């Protein structure tokens, strides 16, 4: 088999093996039989909420199993066709088979990512919080660059972006901001971005043109819908009001319409100032709090599921996940997966898909990447 064809075949095989591992193939087939039996139960729709959840799970699992089987069959058929063509000396048919394998490899990667977005809340909208780290104007400018990066990423995918909360920096940038990304699988993709992001560049705010390192933190959690129940005791909340800041129209800075809610048991703090009324901002902040508590529960479950995996990577708040170097050279490097880009301008303009896809895959494999200090300094 030609080298390019072998490379495509290896890529396809790796994708299907990852899918089988992710699905826990034998368990998935057994679960599919159980769901099919349950779907035929005439009493299923006596509980519409449970029925919808079952049908959603069935649909996701059926699609993932079907896609995996289809790719494996097409791979086997194409390899068989290529071997016959090579044996007969039919170069034209060999070329067709090589092209078919390359196209199948592309589709396998897309199907792999789609199947990996089968988590409980992956299809939901996503909140993205960006917080500047220590460092004043430098880190605040970096935080605003990250806010723009996620806005551009969402726009590239045809998603809508709402600014829920925004706190401007003293001289430039932002202290913090919260975005609501609305679109299919917004949380499934964006959840891989939680962590600390590091920027190395020649500072535009340093008259001596020295190189600076800045840090900002990103936190991603899903917007929850009516199918997800999260109970909150009013006695556990501290609710503060303040005047909104930033863009927003004539109502800004005229009334104490912005709302900040602190969940005392967990010390989770959320805020909203996008609405024109205190009532609307309180409702939005409560939704955000429920989403944060739900995300914490999802993370707890994932940690329990991976408790026996010695190579499990840290995915929590405060863990540095990516380095963006603009000076003295141009490089973006993901410190979890080793994926790199020599076009940081494109990445900062929202070209994040390959980083997200690799991080999704790594959550299945659990493989850690060793990064030498010289790679990111």
XYZ file of C-alpha atoms in Angstrom:
377
model
C 0.000 0.000 0.000
C 1.247 3.483 -0.832
C 2.624 5.573 2.030
C -0.089 8.241 1.757
C -2.790 5.581 1.725
C -1.263 3.840 4.736
C -1.157 7.141 6.626
C -4.858 7.729 5.941
C -5.723 4.167 6.932
C -3.770 4.512 10.189
C -5.566 7.781 10.953
C -8.966 6.175 10.339
C -8.095 3.156 12.488
C -6.926 5.407 15.329
C -10.193 7.370 15.150
C -12.389 4.254 15.290
C -10.324 2.738 18.111
C -10.753 5.930 20.114
C -14.501 5.848 19.472
C -14.757 2.237 20.620
C -12.800 3.077 23.748
C -14.913 6.143 24.435
C -18.163 4.263 23.978
C -16.940 1.208 25.933
C -18.068 -0.801 22.918
C -19.547 -3.927 24.533
C -21.316 -1.893 27.183
C -22.638 0.505 24.529
C -24.125 -2.352 22.491
C -25.794 -3.778 25.580
C -27.125 -0.355 26.542
C -28.451 0.136 22.999
C -30.475 -3.091 23.308
C -31.875 -1.885 26.643
C -32.863 1.475 25.177
C -34.520 -0.157 22.168
C -36.554 -2.407 24.480
C -37.544 0.571 26.632
C -38.564 2.585 23.553
C -41.069 -0.131 22.641
C -42.681 -0.045 26.086
C -46.244 1.303 25.610
C -46.068 3.076 29.000
C -42.896 4.995 28.069
C -44.653 8.305 27.415
C -46.568 8.202 30.684
C -43.550 10.156 31.927
C -42.753 12.578 29.057
C -39.644 14.025 30.722
C -38.055 10.597 31.255
C -39.128 9.507 27.766
C -37.453 12.493 26.112
C -34.241 11.853 28.046
C -34.291 8.189 27.001
C -34.893 9.022 23.355
C -32.076 11.596 23.377
C -29.663 9.039 24.820
C -30.826 6.436 22.308
C -30.367 8.825 19.401
C -26.843 9.850 20.449
C -25.742 6.257 21.037
C -27.296 4.990 17.815
C -25.543 7.706 15.823
C -22.149 7.014 17.414
C -22.368 3.234 16.952
C -23.637 3.592 13.399
C -20.911 6.063 12.428
C -18.181 3.819 13.831
C -19.453 0.733 12.009
C -19.871 2.632 8.747
C -16.329 3.998 8.826
C -14.850 0.583 9.623
C -16.763 -1.025 6.737
C -15.774 1.674 4.249
C -12.144 1.367 5.351
C -12.145 -2.416 4.819
C -13.909 -2.094 1.432
C -11.538 0.621 0.183
C -8.410 -1.273 1.251
C -9.716 -4.398 -0.490
C -10.393 -2.365 -3.638
C -6.889 -0.869 -3.541
C -5.228 -4.268 -3.114
C -7.158 -5.636 -6.117
C -6.246 -2.589 -8.204
C -2.560 -2.893 -7.286
C -2.579 -6.612 -8.117
C -4.064 -5.851 -11.560
C -1.780 -2.848 -12.166
C -4.724 -0.451 -12.494
C -3.064 2.836 -11.489
C -6.216 4.875 -12.108
C -8.242 2.781 -9.688
C -5.407 2.927 -7.152
C -5.495 6.746 -7.304
C -9.247 6.690 -6.752
C -8.796 4.470 -3.704
C -6.086 6.757 -2.276
C -8.398 9.759 -2.660
C -11.266 7.830 -1.095
C -9.113 6.979 1.933
C -8.064 10.620 2.366
C -11.713 11.731 2.263
C -12.701 8.968 4.667
C -9.941 10.055 7.067
C -11.349 13.593 7.099
C -14.844 12.289 7.758
C -13.600 9.932 10.468
C -12.071 12.868 12.344
C -15.329 14.844 12.137
C -17.405 11.842 13.219
C -14.989 11.176 16.069
C -15.373 14.693 17.440
C -19.161 14.563 17.005
C -19.328 11.280 18.947
C -17.125 12.679 21.715
C -19.748 15.408 22.222
C -22.153 12.959 23.816
C -21.838 14.132 27.409
C -24.837 14.917 29.555
C -24.734 18.666 28.875
C -22.506 18.863 25.791
C -25.346 20.005 23.526
C -26.194 22.937 25.823
C -25.286 26.587 25.489
C -22.178 27.635 27.424
C -21.124 30.375 29.795
C -17.489 31.431 29.414
C -15.953 33.484 32.212
C -12.617 35.244 31.656
C -10.679 36.662 34.611
C -7.465 38.671 34.436
C -4.636 37.376 36.594
C -2.152 39.389 38.620
C -0.257 41.989 36.634
C -2.568 44.954 36.209
C -2.918 46.380 32.708
C -0.911 43.589 31.063
C -3.150 40.745 32.255
C -6.307 42.816 31.806
C -5.414 43.457 28.163
C -4.733 39.716 27.761
C -8.119 38.891 29.308
C -9.821 41.139 26.741
C -7.886 39.400 23.942
C -9.238 36.071 25.211
C -12.767 37.466 25.374
C -12.457 38.491 21.728
C -10.949 35.101 20.804
C -13.954 33.191 22.158
C -16.362 35.681 20.590
C -14.718 35.180 17.198
C -14.660 31.374 17.647
C -18.405 31.375 18.336
C -19.123 33.661 15.391
C -17.099 31.418 13.071
C -19.393 28.544 14.063
C -22.544 30.585 13.558
C -23.249 30.840 17.283
C -24.677 33.860 19.068
C -22.788 35.666 21.824
C -24.276 37.669 24.691
C -22.185 39.664 27.170
C -23.706 38.840 30.556
C -21.203 40.620 32.793
C -18.309 42.984 32.062
C -15.821 44.795 34.293
C -13.411 47.108 32.484
C -9.769 47.469 33.478
C -8.404 50.705 34.908
C -6.379 51.670 31.822
C -7.139 49.003 29.220
C -8.642 45.550 28.841
C -10.993 43.910 31.321
C -10.850 42.643 34.862
C -13.456 40.023 34.040
C -16.270 39.211 31.641
C -18.916 36.536 31.250
C -20.159 35.471 27.806
C -23.175 33.307 27.011
C -22.472 31.302 23.845
C -25.666 30.050 22.201
C -25.362 27.276 19.650
C -25.312 23.537 19.045
C -22.746 21.746 21.258
C -21.417 25.070 22.559
C -20.560 23.582 25.953
C -19.248 20.330 24.501
C -16.561 22.183 22.579
C -15.855 25.072 24.935
C -15.541 22.968 28.112
C -12.011 22.037 27.052
C -10.954 25.701 27.436
C -11.252 25.883 31.248
C -7.918 26.684 32.855
C -5.112 29.224 32.817
C -3.938 30.754 29.536
C -0.436 32.270 29.328
C 0.730 35.057 27.009
C 4.358 35.981 26.242
C 4.932 39.146 24.202
C 6.690 42.488 23.944
C 4.392 44.706 25.987
C 2.702 47.602 24.146
C 2.466 49.287 27.554
C 6.197 49.103 28.345
C 8.191 52.083 27.059
C 11.346 49.944 27.269
C 9.798 47.297 24.965
C 10.530 44.472 27.362
C 9.048 41.003 27.119
C 6.181 40.313 29.542
C 4.349 37.169 30.621
C 0.664 37.495 31.485
C -1.919 35.033 32.785
C -5.706 34.936 32.587
C -8.138 32.287 33.771
C -11.052 30.848 31.821
C -13.968 28.975 33.340
C -16.616 27.259 31.200
C -19.919 25.808 32.401
C -23.167 24.785 30.677
C -26.396 26.721 30.612
C -28.986 24.420 32.119
C -32.464 23.819 30.758
C -35.729 22.578 32.234
C -34.577 18.960 32.029
C -31.886 19.616 34.654
C -32.919 20.229 38.250
C -30.595 22.037 40.662
C -31.874 22.885 44.142
C -30.608 26.034 45.871
C -31.532 27.157 49.368
C -32.218 30.893 49.612
C -30.510 30.927 53.007
C -27.254 29.893 51.300
C -27.199 33.028 49.136
C -25.795 36.523 49.627
C -27.217 38.907 47.038
C -25.579 42.285 46.347
C -26.605 44.987 43.901
C -24.415 47.588 42.222
C -24.366 49.912 39.257
C -23.646 48.355 35.891
C -20.545 49.377 33.967
C -19.489 49.234 30.331
C -21.541 49.252 27.172
C -25.245 48.825 27.631
C -27.222 51.951 26.850
C -28.630 54.852 28.836
C -29.553 52.727 31.850
C -25.897 51.994 32.641
C -24.568 53.687 35.791
C -27.954 55.219 36.629
C -29.456 52.548 38.907
C -28.246 49.640 41.027
C -29.525 47.148 38.444
C -26.520 44.810 38.374
C -26.692 41.769 40.661
C -23.965 39.687 42.264
C -24.842 36.419 44.022
C -22.502 34.516 46.326
C -23.252 30.873 47.126
C -21.926 30.733 50.679
C -21.336 26.939 51.020
C -19.131 26.795 47.891
C -18.040 30.455 47.685
C -19.091 30.495 44.019
C -19.739 34.067 42.848
C -21.767 34.995 39.749
C -22.879 38.362 38.425
C -25.124 39.785 35.738
C -25.566 43.314 34.436
C -26.813 42.697 30.899
C -30.501 43.253 31.704
C -32.198 46.592 32.165
C -33.832 45.594 35.422
C -32.569 44.236 38.709
C -35.212 41.511 38.517
C -33.952 40.269 35.131
C -30.322 40.360 36.245
C -31.145 38.438 39.419
C -32.897 35.744 37.375
C -29.915 35.517 35.002
C -27.463 35.352 37.912
C -29.468 32.552 39.537
C -29.396 30.612 36.259
C -25.630 31.082 36.129
C -25.266 29.876 39.714
C -27.296 26.761 38.987
C -25.122 26.165 35.933
C -21.918 26.532 37.984
C -23.186 24.093 40.623
C -24.224 21.643 37.912
C -20.823 21.911 36.210
C -19.131 21.199 39.553
C -21.230 18.036 39.849
C -20.276 16.971 36.303
C -16.606 17.468 37.117
C -16.969 15.487 40.349
C -18.471 12.596 38.391
C -15.673 12.719 35.823
C -13.034 12.691 38.548
C -14.690 9.676 40.171
C -14.872 7.882 36.823
C -11.173 8.521 36.250
C -10.069 7.878 39.830
C -8.306 4.659 38.852
C -6.603 6.162 35.833
C -3.053 6.981 36.874
C -2.484 9.153 33.809
C -5.538 11.346 34.282
C -4.807 14.967 33.434
C -5.751 17.896 35.633
C -8.664 19.803 34.150
C -9.568 21.992 37.101
C -9.439 25.693 37.695
C -5.923 27.073 38.072
C -4.236 24.562 35.752
C -2.246 26.097 32.904
C -3.476 24.620 29.646
C -2.064 26.724 26.818
C 0.795 29.076 26.063
C 0.617 31.839 23.448
C 4.052 33.192 22.480
C 4.149 36.296 20.269
C 7.779 37.242 21.012
C 10.582 36.291 20.450
C 8.908 33.781 18.088
C 5.347 32.907 17.044
C 3.850 29.797 18.640
C 0.709 28.618 20.386
C 1.137 25.335 22.252
C -1.424 23.330 24.189
C 0.309 21.972 27.263
C -2.089 19.016 27.588
C -2.098 17.637 24.061
C 1.054 19.054 22.480
C -0.958 20.542 19.591
C 0.759 23.634 18.214
C 0.143 26.496 15.803
C 2.728 28.850 14.325
C -0.045 31.339 13.486
C -1.084 32.840 16.839
C -2.915 35.616 15.014
C -5.307 33.041 13.558
C -5.762 31.346 16.935
C -6.518 34.656 18.647
C -9.012 35.306 15.850
C -10.958 32.207 16.899
C -9.225 29.335 15.076
C -9.552 26.934 18.015
C -11.174 23.817 16.575
C -8.055 21.638 16.363
C -7.122 22.471 19.966
C -10.623 21.616 21.172
C -10.781 18.366 19.158
C -7.436 17.185 20.526
C -8.442 18.032 24.094
C -11.714 16.118 23.691
C -9.776 13.068 22.502
C -7.320 13.357 25.363
C -10.134 13.280 27.913
C -10.756 9.738 26.632
C -7.158 8.535 26.361
C -5.908 10.275 29.505
C -2.459 10.527 27.928
C -0.302 13.347 29.303
C 2.168 15.241 27.145
C 5.608 16.119 28.479
C 6.530 19.671 27.480
C 10.106 20.885 27.722
C 10.533 24.352 29.227
C 12.285 25.531 26.074
C 9.125 24.807 24.095
C 7.127 27.521 25.790
C 9.643 30.047 26.995
